[in-house]
Short mmCIF file of C-alpha atoms and ligand atoms in Angstrom, two decimals:
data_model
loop_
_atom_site.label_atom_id
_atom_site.label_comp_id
_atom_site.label_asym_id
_atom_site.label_seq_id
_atom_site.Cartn_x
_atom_site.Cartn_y
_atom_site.Cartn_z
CA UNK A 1 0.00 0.00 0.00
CA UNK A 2 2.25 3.39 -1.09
CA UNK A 3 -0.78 5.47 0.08
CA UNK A 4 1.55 8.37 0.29
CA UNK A 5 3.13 7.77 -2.87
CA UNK A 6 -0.78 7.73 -4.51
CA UNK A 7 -1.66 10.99 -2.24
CA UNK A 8 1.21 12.90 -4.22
CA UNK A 9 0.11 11.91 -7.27
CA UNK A 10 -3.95 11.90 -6.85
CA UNK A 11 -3.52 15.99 -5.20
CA UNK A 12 -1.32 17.26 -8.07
CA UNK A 13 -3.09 20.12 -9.56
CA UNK A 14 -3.39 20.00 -13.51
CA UNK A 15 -4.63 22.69 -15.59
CA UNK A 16 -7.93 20.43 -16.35
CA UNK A 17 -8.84 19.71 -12.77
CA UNK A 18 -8.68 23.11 -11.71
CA UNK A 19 -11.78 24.09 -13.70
CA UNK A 20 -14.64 25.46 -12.73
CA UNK A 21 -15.02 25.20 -9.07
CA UNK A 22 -17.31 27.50 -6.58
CA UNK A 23 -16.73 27.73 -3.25
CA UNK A 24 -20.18 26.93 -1.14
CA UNK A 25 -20.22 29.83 0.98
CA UNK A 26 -23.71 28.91 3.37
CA UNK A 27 -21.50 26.04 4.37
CA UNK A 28 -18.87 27.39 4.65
CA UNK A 29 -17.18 26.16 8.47
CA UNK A 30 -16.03 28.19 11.49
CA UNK A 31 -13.21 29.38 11.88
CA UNK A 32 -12.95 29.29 15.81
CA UNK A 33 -13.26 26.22 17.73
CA UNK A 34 -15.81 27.01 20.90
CA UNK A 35 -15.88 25.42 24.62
CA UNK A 36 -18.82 25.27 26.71
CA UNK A 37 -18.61 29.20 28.31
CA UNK A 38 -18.74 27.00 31.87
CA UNK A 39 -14.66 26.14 31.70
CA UNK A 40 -12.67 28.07 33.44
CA UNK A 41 -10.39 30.75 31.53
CA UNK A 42 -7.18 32.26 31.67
CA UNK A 43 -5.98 35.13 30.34
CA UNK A 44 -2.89 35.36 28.68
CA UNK A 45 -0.47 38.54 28.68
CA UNK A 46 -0.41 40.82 25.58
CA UNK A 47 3.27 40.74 23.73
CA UNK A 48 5.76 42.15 24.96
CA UNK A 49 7.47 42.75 22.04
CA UNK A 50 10.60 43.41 24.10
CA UNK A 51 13.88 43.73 22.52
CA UNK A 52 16.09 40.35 21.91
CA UNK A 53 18.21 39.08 19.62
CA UNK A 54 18.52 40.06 16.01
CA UNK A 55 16.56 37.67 13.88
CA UNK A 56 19.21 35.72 11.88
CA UNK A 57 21.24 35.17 15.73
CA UNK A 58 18.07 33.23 16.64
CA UNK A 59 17.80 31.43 13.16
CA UNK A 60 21.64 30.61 13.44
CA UNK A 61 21.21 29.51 17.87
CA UNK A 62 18.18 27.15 17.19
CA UNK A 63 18.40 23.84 17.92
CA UNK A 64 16.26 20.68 18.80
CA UNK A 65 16.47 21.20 22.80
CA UNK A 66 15.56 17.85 24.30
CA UNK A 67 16.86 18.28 28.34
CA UNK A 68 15.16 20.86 30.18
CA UNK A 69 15.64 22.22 34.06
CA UNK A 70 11.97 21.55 34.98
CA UNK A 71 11.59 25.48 35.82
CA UNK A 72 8.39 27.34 36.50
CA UNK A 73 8.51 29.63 33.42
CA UNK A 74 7.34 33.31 33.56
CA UNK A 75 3.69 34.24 32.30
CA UNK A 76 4.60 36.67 30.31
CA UNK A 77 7.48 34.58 28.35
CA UNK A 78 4.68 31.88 27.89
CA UNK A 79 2.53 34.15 26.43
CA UNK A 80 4.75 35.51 24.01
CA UNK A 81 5.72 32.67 23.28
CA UNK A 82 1.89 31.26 22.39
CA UNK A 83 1.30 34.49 20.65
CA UNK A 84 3.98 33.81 18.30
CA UNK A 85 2.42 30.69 17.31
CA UNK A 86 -0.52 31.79 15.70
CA UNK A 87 -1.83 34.86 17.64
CA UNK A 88 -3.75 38.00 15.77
CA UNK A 89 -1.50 40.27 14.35
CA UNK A 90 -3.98 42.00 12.04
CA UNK A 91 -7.60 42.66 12.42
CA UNK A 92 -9.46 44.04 9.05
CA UNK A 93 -13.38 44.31 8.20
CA UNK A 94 -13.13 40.79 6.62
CA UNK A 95 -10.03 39.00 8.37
CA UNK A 96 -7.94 38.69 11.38
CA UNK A 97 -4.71 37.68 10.22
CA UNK A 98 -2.65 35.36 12.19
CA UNK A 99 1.71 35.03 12.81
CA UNK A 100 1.67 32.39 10.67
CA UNK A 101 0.59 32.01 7.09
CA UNK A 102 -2.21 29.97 6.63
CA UNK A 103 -3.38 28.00 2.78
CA UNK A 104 -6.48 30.55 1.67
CA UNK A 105 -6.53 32.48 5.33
CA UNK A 106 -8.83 29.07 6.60
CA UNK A 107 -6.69 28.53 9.66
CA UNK A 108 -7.31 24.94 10.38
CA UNK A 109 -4.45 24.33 13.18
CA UNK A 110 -5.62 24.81 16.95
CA UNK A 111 -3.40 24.66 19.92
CA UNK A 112 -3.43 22.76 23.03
CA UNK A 113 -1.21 23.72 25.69
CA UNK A 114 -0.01 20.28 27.73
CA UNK A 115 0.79 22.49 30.68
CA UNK A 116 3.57 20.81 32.97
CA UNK A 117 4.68 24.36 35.52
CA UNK A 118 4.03 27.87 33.75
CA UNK A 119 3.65 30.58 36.72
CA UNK A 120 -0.38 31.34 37.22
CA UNK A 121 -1.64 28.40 35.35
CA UNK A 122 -2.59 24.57 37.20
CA UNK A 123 -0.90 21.86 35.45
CA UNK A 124 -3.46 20.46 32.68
CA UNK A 125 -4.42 20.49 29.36
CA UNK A 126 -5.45 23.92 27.70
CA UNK A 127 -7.04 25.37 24.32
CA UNK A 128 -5.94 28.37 23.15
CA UNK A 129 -8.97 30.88 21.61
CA UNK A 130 -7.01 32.87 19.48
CA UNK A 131 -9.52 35.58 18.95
CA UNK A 132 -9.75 36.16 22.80
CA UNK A 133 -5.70 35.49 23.39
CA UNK A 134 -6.48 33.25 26.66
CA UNK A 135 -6.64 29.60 27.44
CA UNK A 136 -9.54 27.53 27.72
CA UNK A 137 -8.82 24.68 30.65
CA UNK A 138 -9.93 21.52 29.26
CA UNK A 139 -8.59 19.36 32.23
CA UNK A 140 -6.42 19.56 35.32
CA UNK A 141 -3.55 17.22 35.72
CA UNK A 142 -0.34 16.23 34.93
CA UNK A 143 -1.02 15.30 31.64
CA UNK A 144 2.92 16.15 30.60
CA UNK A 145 3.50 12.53 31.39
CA UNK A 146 0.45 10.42 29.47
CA UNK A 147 1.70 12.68 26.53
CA UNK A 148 5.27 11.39 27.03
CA UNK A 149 4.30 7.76 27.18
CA UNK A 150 2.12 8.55 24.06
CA UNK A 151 5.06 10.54 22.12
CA UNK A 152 6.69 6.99 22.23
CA UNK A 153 7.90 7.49 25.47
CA UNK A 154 9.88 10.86 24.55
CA UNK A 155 10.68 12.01 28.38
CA UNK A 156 11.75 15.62 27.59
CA UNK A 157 7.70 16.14 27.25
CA UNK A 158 7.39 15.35 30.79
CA UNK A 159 10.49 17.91 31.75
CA UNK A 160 9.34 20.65 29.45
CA UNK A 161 7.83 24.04 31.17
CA UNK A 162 4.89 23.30 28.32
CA UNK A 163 4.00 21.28 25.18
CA UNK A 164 1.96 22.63 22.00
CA UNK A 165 -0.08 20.33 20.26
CA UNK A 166 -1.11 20.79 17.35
CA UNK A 167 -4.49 19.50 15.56
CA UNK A 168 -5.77 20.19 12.24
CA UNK A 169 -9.82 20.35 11.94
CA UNK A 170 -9.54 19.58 8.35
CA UNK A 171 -13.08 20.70 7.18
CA UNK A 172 -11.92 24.37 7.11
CA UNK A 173 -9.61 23.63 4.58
CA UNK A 174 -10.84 21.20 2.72
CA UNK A 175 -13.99 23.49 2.18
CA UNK A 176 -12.04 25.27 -0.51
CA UNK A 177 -9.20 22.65 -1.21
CA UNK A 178 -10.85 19.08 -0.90
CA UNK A 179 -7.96 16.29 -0.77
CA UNK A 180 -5.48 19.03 -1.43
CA UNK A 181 -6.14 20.29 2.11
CA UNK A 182 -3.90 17.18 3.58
CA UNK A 183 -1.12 18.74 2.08
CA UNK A 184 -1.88 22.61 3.29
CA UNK A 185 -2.28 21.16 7.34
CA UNK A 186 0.91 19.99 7.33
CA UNK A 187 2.50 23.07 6.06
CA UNK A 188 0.52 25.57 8.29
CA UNK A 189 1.36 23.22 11.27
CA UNK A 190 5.02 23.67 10.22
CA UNK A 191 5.17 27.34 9.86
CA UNK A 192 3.51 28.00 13.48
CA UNK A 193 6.12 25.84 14.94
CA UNK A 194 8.44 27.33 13.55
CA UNK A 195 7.48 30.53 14.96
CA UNK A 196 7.50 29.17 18.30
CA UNK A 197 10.47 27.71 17.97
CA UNK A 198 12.28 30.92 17.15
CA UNK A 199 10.53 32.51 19.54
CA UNK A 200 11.78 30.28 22.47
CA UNK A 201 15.37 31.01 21.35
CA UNK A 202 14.44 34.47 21.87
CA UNK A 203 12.87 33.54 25.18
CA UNK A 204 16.17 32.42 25.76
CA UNK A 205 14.49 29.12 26.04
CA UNK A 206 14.43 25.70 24.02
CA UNK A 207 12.66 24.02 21.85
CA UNK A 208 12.15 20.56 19.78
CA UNK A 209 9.27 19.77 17.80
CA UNK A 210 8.19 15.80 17.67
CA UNK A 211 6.31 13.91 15.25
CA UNK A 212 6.51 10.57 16.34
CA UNK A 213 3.42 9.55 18.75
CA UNK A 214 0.72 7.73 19.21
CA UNK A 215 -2.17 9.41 16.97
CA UNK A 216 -4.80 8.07 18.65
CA UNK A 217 -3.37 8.40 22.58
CA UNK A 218 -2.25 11.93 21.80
CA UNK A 219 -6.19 12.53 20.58
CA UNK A 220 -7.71 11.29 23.56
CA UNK A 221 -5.31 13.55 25.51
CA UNK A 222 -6.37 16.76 23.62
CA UNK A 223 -9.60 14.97 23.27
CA UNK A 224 -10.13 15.45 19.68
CA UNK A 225 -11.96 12.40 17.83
CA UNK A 226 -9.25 11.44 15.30
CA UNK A 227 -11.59 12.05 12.50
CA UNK A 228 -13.08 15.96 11.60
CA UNK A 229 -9.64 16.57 14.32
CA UNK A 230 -6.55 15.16 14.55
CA UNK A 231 -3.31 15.96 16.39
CA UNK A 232 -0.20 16.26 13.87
CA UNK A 233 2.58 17.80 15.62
CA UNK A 234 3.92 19.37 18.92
CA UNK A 235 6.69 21.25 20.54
CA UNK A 236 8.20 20.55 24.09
CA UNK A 237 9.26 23.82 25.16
CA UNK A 238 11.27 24.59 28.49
CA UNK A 239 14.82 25.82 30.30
CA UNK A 240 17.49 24.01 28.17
CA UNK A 241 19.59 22.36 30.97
C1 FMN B 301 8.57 16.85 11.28
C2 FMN B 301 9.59 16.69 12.37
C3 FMN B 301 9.42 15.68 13.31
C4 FMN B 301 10.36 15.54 14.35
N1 FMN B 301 10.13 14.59 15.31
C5 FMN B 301 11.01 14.47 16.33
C6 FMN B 301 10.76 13.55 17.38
O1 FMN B 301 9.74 12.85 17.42
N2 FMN B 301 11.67 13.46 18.37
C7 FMN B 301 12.81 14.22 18.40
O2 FMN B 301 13.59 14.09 19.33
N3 FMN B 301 13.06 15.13 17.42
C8 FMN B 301 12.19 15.27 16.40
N4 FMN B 301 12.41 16.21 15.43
C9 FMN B 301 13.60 17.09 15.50
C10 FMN B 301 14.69 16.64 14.50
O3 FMN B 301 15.29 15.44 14.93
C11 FMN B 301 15.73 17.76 14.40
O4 FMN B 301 15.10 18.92 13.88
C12 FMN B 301 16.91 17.38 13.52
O5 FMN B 301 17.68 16.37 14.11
C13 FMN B 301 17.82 18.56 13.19
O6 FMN B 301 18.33 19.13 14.37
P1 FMN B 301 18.05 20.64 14.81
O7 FMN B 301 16.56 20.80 14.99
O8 FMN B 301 18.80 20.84 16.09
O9 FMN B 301 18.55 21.54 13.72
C14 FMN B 301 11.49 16.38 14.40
C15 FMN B 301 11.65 17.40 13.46
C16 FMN B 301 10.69 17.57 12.47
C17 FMN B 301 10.87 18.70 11.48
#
């Protein structure tokens, strides 16, 4: 079965296949994921935009940081450091445009923050509302070490100040792309970590991004139901020891 091998193939665009398609507007879906207004929230700190490091010193200092000091981290550096994930950084009449770019402006990544010890915030499992900049708590606990055992047992997870997971709801794109929308997740997913990767070496912090877990364990963490949502990627961020 070379399912990716056919998936490459099957997406291409051609000149004929590109003809004549409408977008179905009525249906079109939402771009903000909701929770029941009964969890508890927690606001996060605007940017700080303080100064750092000149751009191409934190291109050239990144590296995959996989030993951390298991240090409370500062709000404010968490925040930032959320923010530069995907965060608004342009409101218009039509849009609010994100850090990141995103295939046709459709935004299909969320966030969960896997919480491990981040000043003013209970270890647990957290969605971040972009539109509102705080997190949504999901569950309390310390989740930091199911997600390990489900990232194939990957223990910086565990020692990180906080993880990002990332999950695609794959409707919003594929509302304009169809199939073509597997490819687009992947690269949004990749250009928000990215960002937050940068931005932790500005942090003066570390970073390494993982792709090898357990789909469906990582889903029932973030609970997400592995179908219209699916986790694809995450970041252990923390203190590099
Ligand atoms: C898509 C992707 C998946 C990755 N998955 C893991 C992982 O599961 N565990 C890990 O330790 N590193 C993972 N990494 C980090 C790479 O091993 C790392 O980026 C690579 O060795 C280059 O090192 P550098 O990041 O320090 O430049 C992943 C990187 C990418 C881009």
């Amino acid at each position: 079965m070379n399912y990716g091998d056919d998936y490459q193939r099957l997406s291409k665009y051609t000149r004929e296949n590109l003809k004549g398609r409408n977008l179905d507007w009525v249906n079109k879906p939402a771009l903000y994921k909701k929770y029941s207004p009964e969890l508890e929230k927690f606001e996060l700190k605007k940017p700080s935009f303080k100064d750092s490091i000149n751009l191409y010193d934190i291109i050239k200092r990144r590296r995959s940081v996989r030993s951390f000091m298991g240090e409370k981290l500062e709000s404010q550096v968490f925040s930032d450091i959320i923010w530069s994930g995907h965060g608004i950084t342009l409101t218009t009449e039509q849009h609010q445009f994100r850090a990141a770019p995103s295939a046709g402006a459709l935004y299909p990544i969320e966030s969960y923050c896997v919480i491990n010890q981040v000043e003013g915030f209970k270890p647990g499992v957290y969605h971040y509302q972009v539109p509102y900049h705080n997190l949504v708590l999901i569950k309390e606990g310390n989740y930091g070490i199911e997600l390990a055992r489900a990232a194939l047992g990957q223990r910086m997870i565990a020692e990180a100040a906080f993880n990002i997971v990332w999950s695609a709801m794959v409707e919003r794109s594929k509302w304009k792309y169809d199939q073509r929308a597997y490819r687009y997740i992947y690269l949004d997913a990749g250009h928000i970590a990215q960002n937050v990767a940068l931005a932790a070496v500005s942090s003066g912090l570390g970073s390494c991004q993982i792709g090898a877990f357990f789909d469906e364990e990582v889903n029932r963490i973030i609970e997400v139901d592995g179908e219209q949502e699916f986790a694809l990627y995450i970041s252990a961020i923390g203190k590099p020891k």
